[in-house]
Coordinates of N, CA, C and O in Angstrom, one line a residue:
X62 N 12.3 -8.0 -9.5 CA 11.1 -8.2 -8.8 C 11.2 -9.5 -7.9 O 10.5 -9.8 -7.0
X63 N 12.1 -10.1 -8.4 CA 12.3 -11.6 -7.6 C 11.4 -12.4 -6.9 O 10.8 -13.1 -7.8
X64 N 11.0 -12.8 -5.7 CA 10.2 -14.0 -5.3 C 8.9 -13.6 -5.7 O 8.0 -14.3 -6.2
X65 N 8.6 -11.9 -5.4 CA 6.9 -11.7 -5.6 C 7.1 -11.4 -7.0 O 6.6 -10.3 -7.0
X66 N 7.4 -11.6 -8.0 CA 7.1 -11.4 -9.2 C 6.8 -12.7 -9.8 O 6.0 -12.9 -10.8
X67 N 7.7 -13.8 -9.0 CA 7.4 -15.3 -9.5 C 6.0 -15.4 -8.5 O 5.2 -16.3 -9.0
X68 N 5.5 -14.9 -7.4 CA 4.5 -15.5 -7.0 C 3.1 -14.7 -7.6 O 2.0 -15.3 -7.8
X69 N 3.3 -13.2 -7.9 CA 2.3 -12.9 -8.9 C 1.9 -13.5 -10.0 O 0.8 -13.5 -10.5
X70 N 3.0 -14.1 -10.5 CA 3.2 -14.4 -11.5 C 2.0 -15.7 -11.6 O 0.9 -15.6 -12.2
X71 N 2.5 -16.8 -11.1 CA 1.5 -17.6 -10.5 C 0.4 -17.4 -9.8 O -0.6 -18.0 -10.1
X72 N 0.4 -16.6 -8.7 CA -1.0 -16.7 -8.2 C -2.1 -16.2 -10.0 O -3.2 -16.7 -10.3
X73 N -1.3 -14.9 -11.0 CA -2.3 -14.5 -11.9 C -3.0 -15.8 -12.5 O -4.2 -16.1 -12.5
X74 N -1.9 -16.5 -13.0 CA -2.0 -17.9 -13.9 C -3.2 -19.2 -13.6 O -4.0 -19.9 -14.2
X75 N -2.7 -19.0 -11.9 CA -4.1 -20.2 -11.7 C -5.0 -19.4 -11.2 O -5.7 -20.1 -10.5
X76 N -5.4 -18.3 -11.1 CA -6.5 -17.8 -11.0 C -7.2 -17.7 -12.3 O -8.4 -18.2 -12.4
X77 N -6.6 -16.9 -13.4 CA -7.1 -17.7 -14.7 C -7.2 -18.6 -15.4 O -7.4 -18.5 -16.6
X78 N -6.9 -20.0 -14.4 CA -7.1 -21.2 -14.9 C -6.3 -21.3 -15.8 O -7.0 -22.1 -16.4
X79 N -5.2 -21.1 -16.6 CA -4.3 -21.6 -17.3 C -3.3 -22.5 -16.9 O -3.1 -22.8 -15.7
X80 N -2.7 -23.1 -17.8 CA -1.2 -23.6 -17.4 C 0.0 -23.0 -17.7 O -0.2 -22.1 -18.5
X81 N 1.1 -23.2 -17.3 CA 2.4 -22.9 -18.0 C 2.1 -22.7 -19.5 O 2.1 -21.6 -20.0
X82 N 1.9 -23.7 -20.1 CA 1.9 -23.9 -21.3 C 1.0 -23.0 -21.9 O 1.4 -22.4 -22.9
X83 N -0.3 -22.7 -21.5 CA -1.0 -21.8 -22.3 C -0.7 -20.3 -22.2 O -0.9 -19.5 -23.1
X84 N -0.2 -20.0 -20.9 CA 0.3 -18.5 -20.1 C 1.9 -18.0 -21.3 O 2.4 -17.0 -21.9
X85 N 2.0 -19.3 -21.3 CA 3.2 -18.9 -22.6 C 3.3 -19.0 -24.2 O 4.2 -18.7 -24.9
X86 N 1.9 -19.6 -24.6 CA 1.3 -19.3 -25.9 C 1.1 -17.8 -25.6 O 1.7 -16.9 -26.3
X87 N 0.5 -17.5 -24.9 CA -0.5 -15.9 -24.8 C 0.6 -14.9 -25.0 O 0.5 -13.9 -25.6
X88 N 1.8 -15.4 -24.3 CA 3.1 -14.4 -24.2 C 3.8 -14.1 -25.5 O 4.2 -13.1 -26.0
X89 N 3.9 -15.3 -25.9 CA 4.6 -15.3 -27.3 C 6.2 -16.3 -26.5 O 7.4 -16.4 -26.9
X90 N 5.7 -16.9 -25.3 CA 7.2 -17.7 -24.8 C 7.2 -19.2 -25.2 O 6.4 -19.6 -25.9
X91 N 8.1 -19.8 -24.7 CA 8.0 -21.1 -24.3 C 7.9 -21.0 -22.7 O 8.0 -20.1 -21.8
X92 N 7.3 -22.7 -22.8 CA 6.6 -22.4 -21.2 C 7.9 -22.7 -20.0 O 7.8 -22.7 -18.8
X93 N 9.1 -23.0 -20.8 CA 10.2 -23.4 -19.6 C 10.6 -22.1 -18.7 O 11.0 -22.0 -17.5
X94 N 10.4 -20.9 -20.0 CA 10.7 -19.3 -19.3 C 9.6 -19.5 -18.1 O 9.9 -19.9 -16.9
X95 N 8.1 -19.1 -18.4 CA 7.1 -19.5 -17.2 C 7.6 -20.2 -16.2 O 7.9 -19.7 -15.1
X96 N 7.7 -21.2 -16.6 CA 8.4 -22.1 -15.3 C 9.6 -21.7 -14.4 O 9.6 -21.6 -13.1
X97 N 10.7 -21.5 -15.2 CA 12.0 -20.8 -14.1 C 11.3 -19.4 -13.8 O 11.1 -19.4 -12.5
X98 N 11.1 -18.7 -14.0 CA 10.2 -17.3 -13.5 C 9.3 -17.6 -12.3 O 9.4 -17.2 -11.1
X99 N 8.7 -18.1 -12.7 CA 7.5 -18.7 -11.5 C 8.4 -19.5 -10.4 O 7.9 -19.4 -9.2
X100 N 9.4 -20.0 -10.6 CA 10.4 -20.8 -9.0 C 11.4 -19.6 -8.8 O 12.0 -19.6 -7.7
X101 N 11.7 -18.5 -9.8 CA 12.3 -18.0 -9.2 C 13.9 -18.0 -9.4 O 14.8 -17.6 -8.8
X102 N 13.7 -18.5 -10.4 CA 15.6 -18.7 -11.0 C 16.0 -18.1 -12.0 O 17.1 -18.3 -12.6
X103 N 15.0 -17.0 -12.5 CA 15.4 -16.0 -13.4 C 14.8 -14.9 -13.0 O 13.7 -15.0 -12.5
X104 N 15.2 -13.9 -13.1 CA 14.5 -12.4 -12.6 C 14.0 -12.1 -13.9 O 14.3 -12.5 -15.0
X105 N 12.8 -11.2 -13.3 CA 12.0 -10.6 -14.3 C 11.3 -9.5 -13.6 O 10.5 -9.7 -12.7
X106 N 11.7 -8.3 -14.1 CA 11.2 -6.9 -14.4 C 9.9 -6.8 -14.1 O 9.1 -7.7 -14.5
X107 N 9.5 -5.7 -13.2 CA 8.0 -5.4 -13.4 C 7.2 -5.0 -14.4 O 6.1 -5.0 -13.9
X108 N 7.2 -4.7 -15.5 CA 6.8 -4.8 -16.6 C 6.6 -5.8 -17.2 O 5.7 -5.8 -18.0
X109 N 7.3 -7.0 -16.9 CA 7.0 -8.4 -17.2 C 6.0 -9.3 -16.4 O 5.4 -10.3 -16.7
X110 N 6.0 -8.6 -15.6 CA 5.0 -9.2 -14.8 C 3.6 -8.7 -14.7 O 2.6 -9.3 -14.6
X111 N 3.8 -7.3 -14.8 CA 2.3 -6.5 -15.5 C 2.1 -7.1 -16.7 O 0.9 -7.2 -16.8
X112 N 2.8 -7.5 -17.8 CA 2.0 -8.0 -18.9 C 1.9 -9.4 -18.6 O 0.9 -9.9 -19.1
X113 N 2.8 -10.3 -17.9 CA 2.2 -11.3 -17.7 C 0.8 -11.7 -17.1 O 0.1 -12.7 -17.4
X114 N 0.4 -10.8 -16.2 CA -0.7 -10.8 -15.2 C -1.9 -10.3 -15.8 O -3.0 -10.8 -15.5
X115 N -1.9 -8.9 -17.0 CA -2.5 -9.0 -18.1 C -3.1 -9.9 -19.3 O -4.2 -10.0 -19.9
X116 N -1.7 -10.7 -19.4 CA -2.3 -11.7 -20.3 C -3.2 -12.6 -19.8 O -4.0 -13.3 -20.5
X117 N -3.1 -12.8 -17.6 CA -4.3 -13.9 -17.4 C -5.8 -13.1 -17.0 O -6.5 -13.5 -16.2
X118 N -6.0 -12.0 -17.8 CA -7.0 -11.6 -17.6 C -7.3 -10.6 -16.4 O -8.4 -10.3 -16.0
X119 N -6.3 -10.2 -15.9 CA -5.9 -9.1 -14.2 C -5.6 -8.4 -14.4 O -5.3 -8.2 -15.6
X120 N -5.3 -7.4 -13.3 CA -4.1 -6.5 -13.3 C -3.4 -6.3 -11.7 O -3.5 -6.8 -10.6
X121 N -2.8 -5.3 -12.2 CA -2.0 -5.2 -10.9 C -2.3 -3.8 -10.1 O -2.4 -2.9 -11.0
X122 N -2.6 -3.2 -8.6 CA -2.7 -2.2 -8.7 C -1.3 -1.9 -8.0 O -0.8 -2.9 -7.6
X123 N -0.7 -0.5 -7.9 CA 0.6 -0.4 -6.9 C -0.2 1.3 -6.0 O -1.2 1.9 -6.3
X124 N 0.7 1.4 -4.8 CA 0.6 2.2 -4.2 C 1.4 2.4 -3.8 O 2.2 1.5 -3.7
X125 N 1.9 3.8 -3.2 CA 3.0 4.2 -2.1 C 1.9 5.1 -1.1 O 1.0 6.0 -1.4
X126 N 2.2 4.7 0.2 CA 1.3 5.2 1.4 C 2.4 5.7 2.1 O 3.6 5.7 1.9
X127 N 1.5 6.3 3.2 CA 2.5 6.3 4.5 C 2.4 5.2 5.4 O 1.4 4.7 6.0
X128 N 3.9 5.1 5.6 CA 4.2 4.2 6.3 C 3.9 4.1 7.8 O 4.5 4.8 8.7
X129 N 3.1 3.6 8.1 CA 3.1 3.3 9.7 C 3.2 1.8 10.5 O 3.3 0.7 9.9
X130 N 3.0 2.0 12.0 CA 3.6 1.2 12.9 C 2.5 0.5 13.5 O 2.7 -0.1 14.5
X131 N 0.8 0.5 12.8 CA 0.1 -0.1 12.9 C -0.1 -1.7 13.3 O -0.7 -2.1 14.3
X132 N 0.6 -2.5 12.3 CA 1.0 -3.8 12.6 C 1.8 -4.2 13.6 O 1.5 -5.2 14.3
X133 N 2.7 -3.6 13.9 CA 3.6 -3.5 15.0 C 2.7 -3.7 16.2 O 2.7 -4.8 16.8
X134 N 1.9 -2.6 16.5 CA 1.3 -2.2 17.7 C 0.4 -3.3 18.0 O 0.2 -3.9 19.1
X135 N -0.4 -3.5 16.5 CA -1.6 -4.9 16.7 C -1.0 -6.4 17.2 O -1.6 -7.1 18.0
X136 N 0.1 -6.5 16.7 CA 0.9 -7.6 16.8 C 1.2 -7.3 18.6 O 0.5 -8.0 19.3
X137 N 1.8 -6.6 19.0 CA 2.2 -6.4 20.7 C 0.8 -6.7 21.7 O 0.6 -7.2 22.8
X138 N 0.0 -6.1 20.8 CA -1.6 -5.8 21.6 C -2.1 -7.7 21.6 O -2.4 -8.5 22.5
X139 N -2.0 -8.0 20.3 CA -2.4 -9.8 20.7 C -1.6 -10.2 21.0 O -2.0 -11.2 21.5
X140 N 0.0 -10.3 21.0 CA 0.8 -10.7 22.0 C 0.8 -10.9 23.2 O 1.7 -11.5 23.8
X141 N -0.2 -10.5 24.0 CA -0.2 -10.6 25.6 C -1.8 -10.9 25.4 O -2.6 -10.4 26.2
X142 N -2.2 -11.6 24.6 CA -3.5 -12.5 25.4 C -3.1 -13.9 25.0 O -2.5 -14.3 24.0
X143 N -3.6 -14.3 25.7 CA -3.7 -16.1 26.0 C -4.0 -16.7 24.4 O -4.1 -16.0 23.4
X144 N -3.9 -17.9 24.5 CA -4.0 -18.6 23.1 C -5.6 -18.3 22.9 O -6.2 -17.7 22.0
X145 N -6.3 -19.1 24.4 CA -8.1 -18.8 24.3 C -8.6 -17.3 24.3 O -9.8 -17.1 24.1
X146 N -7.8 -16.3 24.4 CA -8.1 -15.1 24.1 C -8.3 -14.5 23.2 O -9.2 -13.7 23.1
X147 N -7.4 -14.9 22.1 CA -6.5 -15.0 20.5 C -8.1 -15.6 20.4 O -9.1 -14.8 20.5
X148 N -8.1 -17.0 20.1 CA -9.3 -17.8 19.8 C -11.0 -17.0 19.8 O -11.9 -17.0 19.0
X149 N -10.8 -16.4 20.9 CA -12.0 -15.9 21.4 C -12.1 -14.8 20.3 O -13.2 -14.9 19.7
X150 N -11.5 -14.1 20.1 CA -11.2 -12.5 19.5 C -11.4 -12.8 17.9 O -12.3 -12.3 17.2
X151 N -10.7 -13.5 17.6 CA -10.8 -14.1 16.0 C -12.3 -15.0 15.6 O -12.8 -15.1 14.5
X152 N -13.0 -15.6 16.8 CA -14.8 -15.8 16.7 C -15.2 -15.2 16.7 O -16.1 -15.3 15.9
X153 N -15.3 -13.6 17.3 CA -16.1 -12.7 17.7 C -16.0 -12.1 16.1 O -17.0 -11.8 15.4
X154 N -14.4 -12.0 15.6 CA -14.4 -11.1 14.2 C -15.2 -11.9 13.2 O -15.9 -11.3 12.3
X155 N -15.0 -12.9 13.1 CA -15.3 -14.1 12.2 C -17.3 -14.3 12.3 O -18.0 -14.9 11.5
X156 N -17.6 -13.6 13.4 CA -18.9 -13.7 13.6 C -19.4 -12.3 13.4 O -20.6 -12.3 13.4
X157 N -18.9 -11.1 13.1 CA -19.0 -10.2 13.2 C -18.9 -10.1 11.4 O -19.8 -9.4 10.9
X158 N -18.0 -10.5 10.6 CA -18.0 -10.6 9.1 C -18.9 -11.1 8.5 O -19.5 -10.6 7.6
X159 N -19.2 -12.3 9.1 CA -20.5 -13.2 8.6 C -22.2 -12.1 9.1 O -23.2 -12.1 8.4
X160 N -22.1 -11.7 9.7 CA -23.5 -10.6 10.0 C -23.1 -9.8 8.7 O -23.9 -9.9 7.7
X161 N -22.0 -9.1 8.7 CA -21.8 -8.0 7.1 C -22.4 -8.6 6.5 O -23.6 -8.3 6.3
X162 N -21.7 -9.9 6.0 CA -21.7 -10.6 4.8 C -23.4 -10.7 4.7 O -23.9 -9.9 3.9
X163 N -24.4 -11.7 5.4 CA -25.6 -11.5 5.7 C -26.5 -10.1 5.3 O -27.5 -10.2 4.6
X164 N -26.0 -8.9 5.7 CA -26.7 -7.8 5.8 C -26.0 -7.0 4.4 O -26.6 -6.0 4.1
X165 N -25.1 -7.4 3.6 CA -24.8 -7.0 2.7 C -25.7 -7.4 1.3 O -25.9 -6.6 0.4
X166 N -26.3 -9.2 1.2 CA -26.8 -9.9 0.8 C -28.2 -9.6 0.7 O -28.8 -10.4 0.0
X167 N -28.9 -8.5 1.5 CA -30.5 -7.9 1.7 C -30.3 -7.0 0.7 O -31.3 -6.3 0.4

C-alpha cells in the first residue's frame, strides 16, 4: 500500500486525536511500528491499514469506477484562462457553495 497507506494511516490517527503511542496501545504494537509505517519505511498491507483506521474510530470506503478523461479535459479547459479568470471562476464557485451551505442550514 506504500505512501497512501502511511498517509491514511495518519490522516485516521489525527483525526481521532490520538498519538502514535495511543494508536499503538489500541493495536496491540509498539508505537516505533506506527511511526516507520506512517514515514513510510515499512510496507503495510491493506488490511493493516483497514484495521488500523478502525481502531481510530473510521473506516475506509473503496471503489472501482469507470475510468474517465474528465480531469484531463477540466484541467485543458482552465488551462487557457488567465490567472484573473482562474480567480474569477473559483469566487463565483466559492460563492455559489456558500449560498448551498446557507440554504442547506433553513
Amino acid at each position: 500500500m506504500g505512501t497512501y497507506g502511511a498517509q491514511l494511516i495518519r490522516e485516521a490517527r489525527l483525526r481521532a486525536g490520538l498519538t502514535q503511542a495511543e494508536l499503538a496501545e489500541r493495536a496491540g504494537l509498539v508505537q516505533p511500528a506506527i511511526a516507520r509505517w506512517e514515514a513510510g519505511r515499512t510496507a503495510i498491507s491493506i488490511d493493516e491499514v483497514v484495521r488500523l483506521v478502525r481502531l481510530c474510530g473510521l473506516d475506509l470506503e473503496f471503489a472501482i469506477v469507470e475510468r474517465d478523461d474528465s480531469d484531463r479535459a477540466q484541467a485543458q479547459r482552465l488551462a487557457s484562462l488567465s490567472g484573473q479568470e482562474r480567480l474569477d471562476r473559483h469566487g463565483r464557485i466559492a460563492s455559489q457553495l456558500a449560498d448551498l451551505r446557507r440554504a442547506g442550514a433553513h
